PDB file of C-alpha atoms in Angstrom:
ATOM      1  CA  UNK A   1     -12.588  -5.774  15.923  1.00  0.00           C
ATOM      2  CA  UNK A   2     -12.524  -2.848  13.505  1.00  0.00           C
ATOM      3  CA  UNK A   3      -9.107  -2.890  11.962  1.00  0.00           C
ATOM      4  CA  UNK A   4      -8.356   0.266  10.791  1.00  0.00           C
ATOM      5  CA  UNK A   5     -10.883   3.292  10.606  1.00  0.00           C
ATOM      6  CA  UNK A   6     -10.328   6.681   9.063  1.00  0.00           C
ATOM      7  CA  UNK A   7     -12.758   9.468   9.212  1.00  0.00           C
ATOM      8  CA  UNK A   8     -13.823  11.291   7.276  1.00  0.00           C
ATOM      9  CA  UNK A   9     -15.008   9.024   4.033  1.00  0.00           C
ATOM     10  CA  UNK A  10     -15.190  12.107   1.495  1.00  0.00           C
ATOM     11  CA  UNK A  11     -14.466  15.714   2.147  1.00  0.00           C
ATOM     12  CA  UNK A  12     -14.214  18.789  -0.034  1.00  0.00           C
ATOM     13  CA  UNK A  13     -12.134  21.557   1.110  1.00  0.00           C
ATOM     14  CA  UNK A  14     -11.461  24.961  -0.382  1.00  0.00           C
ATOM     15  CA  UNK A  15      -7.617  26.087  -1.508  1.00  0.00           C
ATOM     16  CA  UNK A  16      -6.363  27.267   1.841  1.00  0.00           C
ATOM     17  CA  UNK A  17      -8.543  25.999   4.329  1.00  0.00           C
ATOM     18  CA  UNK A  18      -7.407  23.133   7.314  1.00  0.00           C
ATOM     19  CA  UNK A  19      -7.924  19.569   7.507  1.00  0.00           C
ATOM     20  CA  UNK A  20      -7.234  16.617  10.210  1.00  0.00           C
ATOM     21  CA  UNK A  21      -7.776  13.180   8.313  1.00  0.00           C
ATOM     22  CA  UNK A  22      -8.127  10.390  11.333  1.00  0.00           C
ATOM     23  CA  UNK A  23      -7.103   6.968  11.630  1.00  0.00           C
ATOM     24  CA  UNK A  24      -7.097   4.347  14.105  1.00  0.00           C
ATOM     25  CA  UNK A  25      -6.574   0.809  14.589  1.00  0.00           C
ATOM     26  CA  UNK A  26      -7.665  -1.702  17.235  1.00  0.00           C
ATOM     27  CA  UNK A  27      -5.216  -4.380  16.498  1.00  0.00           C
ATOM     28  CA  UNK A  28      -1.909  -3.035  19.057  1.00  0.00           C
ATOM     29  CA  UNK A  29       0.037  -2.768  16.298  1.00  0.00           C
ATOM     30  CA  UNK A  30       3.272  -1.000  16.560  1.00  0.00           C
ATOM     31  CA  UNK A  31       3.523   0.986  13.239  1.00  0.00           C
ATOM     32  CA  UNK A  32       1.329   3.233  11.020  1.00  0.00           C
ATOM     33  CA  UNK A  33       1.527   4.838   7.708  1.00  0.00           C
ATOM     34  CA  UNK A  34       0.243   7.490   5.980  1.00  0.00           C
ATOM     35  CA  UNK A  35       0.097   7.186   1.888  1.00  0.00           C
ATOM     36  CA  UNK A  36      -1.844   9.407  -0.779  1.00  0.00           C
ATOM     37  CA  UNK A  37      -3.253   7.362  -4.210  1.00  0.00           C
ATOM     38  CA  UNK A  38      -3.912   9.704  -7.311  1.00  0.00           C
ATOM     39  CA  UNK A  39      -5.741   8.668  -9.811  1.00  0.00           C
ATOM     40  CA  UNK A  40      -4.483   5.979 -11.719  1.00  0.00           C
ATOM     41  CA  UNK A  41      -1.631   4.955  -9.664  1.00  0.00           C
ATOM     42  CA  UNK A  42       0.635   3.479  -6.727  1.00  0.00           C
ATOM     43  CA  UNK A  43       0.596   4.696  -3.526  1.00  0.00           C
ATOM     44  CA  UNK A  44       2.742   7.034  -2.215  1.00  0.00           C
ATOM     45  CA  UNK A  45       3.916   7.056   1.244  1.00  0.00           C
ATOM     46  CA  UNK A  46       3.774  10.674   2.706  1.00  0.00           C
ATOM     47  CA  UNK A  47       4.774   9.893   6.675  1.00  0.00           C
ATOM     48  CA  UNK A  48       4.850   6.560   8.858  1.00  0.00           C
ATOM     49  CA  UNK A  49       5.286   6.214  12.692  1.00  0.00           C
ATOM     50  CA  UNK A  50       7.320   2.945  13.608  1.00  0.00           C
ATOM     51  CA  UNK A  51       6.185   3.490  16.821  1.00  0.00           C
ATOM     52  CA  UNK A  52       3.883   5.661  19.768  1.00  0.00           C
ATOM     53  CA  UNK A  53       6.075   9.002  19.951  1.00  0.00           C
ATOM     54  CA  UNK A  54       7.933   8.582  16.762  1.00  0.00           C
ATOM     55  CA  UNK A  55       7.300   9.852  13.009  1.00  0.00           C
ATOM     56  CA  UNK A  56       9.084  10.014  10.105  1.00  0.00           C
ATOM     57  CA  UNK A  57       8.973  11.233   6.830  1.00  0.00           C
ATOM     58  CA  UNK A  58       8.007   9.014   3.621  1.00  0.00           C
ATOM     59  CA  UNK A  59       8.242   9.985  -0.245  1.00  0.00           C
ATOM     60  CA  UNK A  60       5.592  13.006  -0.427  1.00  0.00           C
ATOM     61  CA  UNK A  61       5.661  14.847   3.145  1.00  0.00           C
ATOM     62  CA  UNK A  62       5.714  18.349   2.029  1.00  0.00           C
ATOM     63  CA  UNK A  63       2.665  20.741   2.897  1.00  0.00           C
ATOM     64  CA  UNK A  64       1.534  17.621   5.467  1.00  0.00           C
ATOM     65  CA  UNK A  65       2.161  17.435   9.504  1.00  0.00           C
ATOM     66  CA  UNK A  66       0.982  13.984  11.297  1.00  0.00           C
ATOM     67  CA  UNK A  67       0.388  13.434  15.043  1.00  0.00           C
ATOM     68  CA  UNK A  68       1.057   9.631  16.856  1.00  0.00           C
ATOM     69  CA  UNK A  69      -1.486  10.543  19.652  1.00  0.00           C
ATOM     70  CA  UNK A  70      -1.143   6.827  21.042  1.00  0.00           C
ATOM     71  CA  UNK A  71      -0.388   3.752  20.023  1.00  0.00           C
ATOM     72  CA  UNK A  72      -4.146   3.298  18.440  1.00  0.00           C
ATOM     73  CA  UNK A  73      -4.976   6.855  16.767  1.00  0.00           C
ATOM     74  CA  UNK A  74      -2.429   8.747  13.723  1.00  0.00           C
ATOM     75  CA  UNK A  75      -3.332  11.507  12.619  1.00  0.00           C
ATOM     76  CA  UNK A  76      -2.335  13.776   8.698  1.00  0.00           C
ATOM     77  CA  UNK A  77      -2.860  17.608   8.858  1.00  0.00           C
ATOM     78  CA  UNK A  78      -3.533  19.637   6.120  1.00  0.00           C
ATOM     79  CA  UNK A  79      -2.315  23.132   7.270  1.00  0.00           C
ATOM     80  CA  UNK A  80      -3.096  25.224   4.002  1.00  0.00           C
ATOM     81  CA  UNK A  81      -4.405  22.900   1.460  1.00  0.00           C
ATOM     82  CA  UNK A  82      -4.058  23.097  -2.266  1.00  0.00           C
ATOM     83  CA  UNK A  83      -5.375  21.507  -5.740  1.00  0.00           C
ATOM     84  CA  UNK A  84      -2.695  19.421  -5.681  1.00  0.00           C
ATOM     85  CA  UNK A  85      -3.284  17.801  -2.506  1.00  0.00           C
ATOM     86  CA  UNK A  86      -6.371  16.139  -4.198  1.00  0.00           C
ATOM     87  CA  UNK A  87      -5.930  12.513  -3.612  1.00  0.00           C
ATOM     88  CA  UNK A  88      -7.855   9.810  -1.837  1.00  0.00           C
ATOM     89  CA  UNK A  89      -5.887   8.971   1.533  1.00  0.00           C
ATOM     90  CA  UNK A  90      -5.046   5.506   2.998  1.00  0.00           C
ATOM     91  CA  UNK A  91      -3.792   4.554   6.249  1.00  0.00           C
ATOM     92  CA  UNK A  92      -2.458   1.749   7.357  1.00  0.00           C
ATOM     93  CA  UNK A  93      -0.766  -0.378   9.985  1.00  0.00           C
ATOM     94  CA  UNK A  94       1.548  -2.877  10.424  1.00  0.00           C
ATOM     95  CA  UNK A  95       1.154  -6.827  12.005  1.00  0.00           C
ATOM     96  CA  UNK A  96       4.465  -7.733  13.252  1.00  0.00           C
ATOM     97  CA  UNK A  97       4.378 -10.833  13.616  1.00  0.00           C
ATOM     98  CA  UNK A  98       8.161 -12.533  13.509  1.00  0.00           C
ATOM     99  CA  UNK A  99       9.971 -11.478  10.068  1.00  0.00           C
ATOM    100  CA  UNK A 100       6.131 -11.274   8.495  1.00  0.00           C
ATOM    101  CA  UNK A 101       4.635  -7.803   8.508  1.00  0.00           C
ATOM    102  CA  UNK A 102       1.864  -7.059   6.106  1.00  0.00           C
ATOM    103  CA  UNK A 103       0.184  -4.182   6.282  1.00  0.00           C
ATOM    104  CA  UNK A 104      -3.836  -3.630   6.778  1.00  0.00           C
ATOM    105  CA  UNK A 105      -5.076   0.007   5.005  1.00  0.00           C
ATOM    106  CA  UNK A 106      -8.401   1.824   6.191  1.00  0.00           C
ATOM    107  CA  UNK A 107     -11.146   2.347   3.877  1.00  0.00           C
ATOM    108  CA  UNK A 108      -9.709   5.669   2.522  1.00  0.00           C
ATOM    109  CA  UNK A 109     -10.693   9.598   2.686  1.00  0.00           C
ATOM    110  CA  UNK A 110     -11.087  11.134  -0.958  1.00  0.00           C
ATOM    111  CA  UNK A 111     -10.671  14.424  -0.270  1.00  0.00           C
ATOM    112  CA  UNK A 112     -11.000  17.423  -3.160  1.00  0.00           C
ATOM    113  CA  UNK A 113     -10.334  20.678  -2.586  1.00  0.00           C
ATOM    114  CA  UNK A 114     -11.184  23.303  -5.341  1.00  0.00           C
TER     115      UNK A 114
ATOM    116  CA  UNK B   1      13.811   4.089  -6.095  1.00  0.00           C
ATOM    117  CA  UNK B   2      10.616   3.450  -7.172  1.00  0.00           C
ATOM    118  CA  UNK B   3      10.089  -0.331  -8.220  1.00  0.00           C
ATOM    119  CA  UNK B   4       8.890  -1.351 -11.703  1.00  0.00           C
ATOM    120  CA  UNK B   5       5.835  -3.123 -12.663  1.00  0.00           C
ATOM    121  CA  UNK B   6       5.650  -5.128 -16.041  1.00  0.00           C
ATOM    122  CA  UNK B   7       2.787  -5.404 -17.334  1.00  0.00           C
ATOM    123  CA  UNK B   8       0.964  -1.875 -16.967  1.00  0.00           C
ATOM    124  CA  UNK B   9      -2.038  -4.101 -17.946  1.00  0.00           C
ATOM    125  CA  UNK B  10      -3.183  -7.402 -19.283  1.00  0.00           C
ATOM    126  CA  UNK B  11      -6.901  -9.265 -19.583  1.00  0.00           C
ATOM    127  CA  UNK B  12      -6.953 -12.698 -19.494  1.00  0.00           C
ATOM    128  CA  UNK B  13      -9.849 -15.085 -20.251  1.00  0.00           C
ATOM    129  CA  UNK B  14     -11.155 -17.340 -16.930  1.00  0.00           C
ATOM    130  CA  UNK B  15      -8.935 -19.962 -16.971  1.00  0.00           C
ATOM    131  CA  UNK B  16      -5.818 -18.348 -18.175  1.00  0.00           C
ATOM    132  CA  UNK B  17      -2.817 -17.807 -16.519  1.00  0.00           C
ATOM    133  CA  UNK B  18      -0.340 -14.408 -15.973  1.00  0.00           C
ATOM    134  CA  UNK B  19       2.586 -13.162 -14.552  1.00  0.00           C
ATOM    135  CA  UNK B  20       3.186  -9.880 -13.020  1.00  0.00           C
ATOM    136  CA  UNK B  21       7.079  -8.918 -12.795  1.00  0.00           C
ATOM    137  CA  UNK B  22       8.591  -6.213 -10.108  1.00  0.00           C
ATOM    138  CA  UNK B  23      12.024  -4.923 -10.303  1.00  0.00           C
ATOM    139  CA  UNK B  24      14.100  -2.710  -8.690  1.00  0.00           C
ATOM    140  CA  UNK B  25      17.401  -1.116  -8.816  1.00  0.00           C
ATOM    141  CA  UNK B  26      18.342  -0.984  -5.416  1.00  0.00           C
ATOM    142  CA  UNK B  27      19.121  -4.106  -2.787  1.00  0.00           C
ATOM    143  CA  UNK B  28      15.806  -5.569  -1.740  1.00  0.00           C
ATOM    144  CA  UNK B  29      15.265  -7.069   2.122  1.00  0.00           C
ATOM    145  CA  UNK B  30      11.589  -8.088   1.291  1.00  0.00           C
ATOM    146  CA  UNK B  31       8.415  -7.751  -1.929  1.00  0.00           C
ATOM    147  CA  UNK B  32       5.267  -7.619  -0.926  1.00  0.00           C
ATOM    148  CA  UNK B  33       2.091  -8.090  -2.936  1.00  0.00           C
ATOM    149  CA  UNK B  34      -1.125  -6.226  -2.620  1.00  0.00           C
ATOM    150  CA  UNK B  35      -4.637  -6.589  -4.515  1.00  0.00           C
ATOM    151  CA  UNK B  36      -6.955  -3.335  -4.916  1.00  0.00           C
ATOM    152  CA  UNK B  37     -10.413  -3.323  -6.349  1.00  0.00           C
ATOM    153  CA  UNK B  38     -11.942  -0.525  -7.738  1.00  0.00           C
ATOM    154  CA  UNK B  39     -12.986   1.889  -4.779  1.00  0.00           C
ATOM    155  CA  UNK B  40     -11.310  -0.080  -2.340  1.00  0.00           C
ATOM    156  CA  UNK B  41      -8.952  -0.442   0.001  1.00  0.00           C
ATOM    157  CA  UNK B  42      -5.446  -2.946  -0.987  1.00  0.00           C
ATOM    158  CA  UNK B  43      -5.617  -5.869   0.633  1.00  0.00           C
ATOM    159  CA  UNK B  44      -2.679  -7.824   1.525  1.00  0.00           C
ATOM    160  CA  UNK B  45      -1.179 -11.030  -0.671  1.00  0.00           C
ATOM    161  CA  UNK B  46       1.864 -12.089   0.206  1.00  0.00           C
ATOM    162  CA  UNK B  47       5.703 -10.848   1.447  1.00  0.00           C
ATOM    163  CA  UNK B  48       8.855 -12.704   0.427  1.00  0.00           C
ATOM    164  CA  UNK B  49      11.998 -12.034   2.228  1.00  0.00           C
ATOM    165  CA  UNK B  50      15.255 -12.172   0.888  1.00  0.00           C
ATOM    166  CA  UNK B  51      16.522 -15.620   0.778  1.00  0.00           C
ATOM    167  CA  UNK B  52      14.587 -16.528  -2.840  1.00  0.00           C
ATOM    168  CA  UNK B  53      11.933 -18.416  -1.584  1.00  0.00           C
ATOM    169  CA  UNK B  54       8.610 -18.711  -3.090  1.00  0.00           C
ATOM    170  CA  UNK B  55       5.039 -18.525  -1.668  1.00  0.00           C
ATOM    171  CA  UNK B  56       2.108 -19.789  -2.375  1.00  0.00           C
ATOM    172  CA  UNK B  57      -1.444 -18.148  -2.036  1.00  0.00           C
ATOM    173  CA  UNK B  58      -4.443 -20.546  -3.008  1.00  0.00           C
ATOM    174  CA  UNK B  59      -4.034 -20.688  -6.944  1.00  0.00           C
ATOM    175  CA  UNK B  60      -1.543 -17.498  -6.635  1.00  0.00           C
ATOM    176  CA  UNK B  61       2.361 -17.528  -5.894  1.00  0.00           C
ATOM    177  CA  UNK B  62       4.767 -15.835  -6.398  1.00  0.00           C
ATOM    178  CA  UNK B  63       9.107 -15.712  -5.936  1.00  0.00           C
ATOM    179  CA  UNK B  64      11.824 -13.147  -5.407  1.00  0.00           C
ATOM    180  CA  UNK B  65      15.026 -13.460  -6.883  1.00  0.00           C
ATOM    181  CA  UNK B  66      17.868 -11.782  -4.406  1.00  0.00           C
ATOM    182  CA  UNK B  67      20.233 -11.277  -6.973  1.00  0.00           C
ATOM    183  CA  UNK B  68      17.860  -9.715  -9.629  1.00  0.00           C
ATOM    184  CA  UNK B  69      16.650  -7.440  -7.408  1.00  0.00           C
ATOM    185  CA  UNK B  70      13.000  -9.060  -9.178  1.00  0.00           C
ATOM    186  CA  UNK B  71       9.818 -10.428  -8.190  1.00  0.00           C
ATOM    187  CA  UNK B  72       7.501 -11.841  -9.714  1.00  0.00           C
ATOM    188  CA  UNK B  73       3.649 -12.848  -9.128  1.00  0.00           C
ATOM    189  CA  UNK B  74       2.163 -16.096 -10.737  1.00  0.00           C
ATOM    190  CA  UNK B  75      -1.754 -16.415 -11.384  1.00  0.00           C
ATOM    191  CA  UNK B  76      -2.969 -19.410 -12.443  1.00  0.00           C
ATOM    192  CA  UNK B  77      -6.284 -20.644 -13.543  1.00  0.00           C
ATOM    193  CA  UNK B  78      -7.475 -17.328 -13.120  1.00  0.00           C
ATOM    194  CA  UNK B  79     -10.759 -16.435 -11.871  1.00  0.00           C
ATOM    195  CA  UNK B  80     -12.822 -13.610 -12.430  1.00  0.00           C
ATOM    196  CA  UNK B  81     -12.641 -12.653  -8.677  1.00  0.00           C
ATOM    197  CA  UNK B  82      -8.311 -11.770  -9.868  1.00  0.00           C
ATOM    198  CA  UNK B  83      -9.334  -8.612 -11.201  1.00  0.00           C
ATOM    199  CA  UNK B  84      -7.848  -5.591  -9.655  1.00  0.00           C
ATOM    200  CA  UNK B  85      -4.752  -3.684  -9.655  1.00  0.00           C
ATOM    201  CA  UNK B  86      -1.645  -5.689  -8.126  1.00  0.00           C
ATOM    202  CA  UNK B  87       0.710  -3.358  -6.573  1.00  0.00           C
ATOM    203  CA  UNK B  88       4.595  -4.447  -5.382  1.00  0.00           C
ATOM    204  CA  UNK B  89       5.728  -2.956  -2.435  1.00  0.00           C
ATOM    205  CA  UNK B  90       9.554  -3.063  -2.070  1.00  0.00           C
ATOM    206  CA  UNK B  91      11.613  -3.016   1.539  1.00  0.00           C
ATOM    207  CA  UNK B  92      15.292  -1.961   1.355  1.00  0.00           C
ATOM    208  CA  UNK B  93      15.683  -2.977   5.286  1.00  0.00           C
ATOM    209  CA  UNK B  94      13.844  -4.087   8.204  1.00  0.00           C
ATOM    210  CA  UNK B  95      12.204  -0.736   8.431  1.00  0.00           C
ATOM    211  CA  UNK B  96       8.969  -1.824   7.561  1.00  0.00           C
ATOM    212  CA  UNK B  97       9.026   1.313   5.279  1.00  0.00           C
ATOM    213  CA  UNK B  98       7.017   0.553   1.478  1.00  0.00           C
ATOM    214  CA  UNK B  99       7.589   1.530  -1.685  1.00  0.00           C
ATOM    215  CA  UNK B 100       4.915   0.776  -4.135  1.00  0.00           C
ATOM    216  CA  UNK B 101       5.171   0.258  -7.736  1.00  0.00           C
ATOM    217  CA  UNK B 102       2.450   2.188 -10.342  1.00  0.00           C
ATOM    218  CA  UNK B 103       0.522  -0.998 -10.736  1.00  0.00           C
ATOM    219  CA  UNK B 104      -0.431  -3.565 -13.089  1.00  0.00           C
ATOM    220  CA  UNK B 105      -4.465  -3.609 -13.524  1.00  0.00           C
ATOM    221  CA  UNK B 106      -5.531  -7.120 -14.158  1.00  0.00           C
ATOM    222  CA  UNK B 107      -9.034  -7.743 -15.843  1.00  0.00           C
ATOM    223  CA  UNK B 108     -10.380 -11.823 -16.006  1.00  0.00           C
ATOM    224  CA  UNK B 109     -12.910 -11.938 -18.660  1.00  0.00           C
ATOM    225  CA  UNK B 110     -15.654 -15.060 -18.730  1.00  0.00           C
TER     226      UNK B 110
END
């Protein structure tokens, strides 16, 4: 039992170029979130899926796309990416388990891009 | 919408206790708390759900009051392993949506 994995760990990307940041959980849980941490504080929620098929936008979405592929894998595109988007990026899902649903975050990607 | 944390910091000596505070000026269904280490991942506390009840976590607890819109976090006895950054996440329904405070970064001293 993995929890939840996200690849790549680090990645460096040039202003402009693509990115798909992975995540995927082996849990069955229902929902999964997307958030972006910069430096020095909270964590920002940029898109969640409640469920497989369904996504929604958070706080932060703009200049991001995600992808619920199935119930395990969610996926955050970078189309064009800039400075700005530095960040180190957490996923996360969601036990639902009666009224009690904490959430369990991935190891993180820090990604730079220059 | 984004909840506030109180303190932004504090260091304590082992042994000492401290209270984190979380407030928010919209209607609250549920307040979770996290714990992050440095270069980690956060890692799940507790969640209190409207009603004002309080929770217990080993030598950590915590309460939410409904009507204040405020939680709060209670450390006691603390132990050098209660360093971190403690990070409210506020729920304004059952949507299992988050919205996370900026933190209060805890450091326990010997």
């Amino acid at each position: 039992n993995a929890g939840v994995t996200q690849t790549p760990k680090f990645q460096v990307l040039k202003t402009g170029q693509s990115m798909t940041l992975q995540c995927a959980q082996d849990m069955n849980h229902n929902s999964m979130y997307w958030y972006r941490q910069d430096p020095g504080m909270g964590l920002r929620l940029i898109y969640y899926s409640a469920s497989e098929g369904t996504t929604d936008k958070g706080e932060v979405p703009n200049g991001y796309n995600v992808s619920r592929l199935n119930k395990r894998e969610f996926s955050l595109r970078l189309e064009s990416a800039a400075p700005s988007q530095t960040s180190v990026y957490f996923c996360a899902s969601t036990l639902e388990r009666g009224l009690s649903h904490e959430q369990y975050f991935g190891p993180g990607t820090r990604l730079t891009v220059t | 919408q984004q909840p506030v944390q109180s303190p932004q910091a504090v260091i304590l000596r082992e042994g000492e206790d401290a209270v984190i505070n979380c407030s928010s000026s919209k209607a609250l269904y549920s307040v979770h708390w996290y714990r992050q280490k440095h270069g980690e991942a956060p890692v799940f506390l507790m969640i209190l759900l409207k009603g004002g009840e309080q929770k217990g976590h080993d030598k950590i607890s915590a309460s939410f009051n409904e009507k204040k819109q405020q939680s709060s976090l209670y450390l006691t006895a603390s132990q050098l392993s209660y360093s971190g950054t403690y990070f409210c996440g506020t729920e304004m329904d059952s949507s299992y949506k988050l919205i996370f405070g900026s933190g209060t970064r805890l450091l326990v001293r010997p």
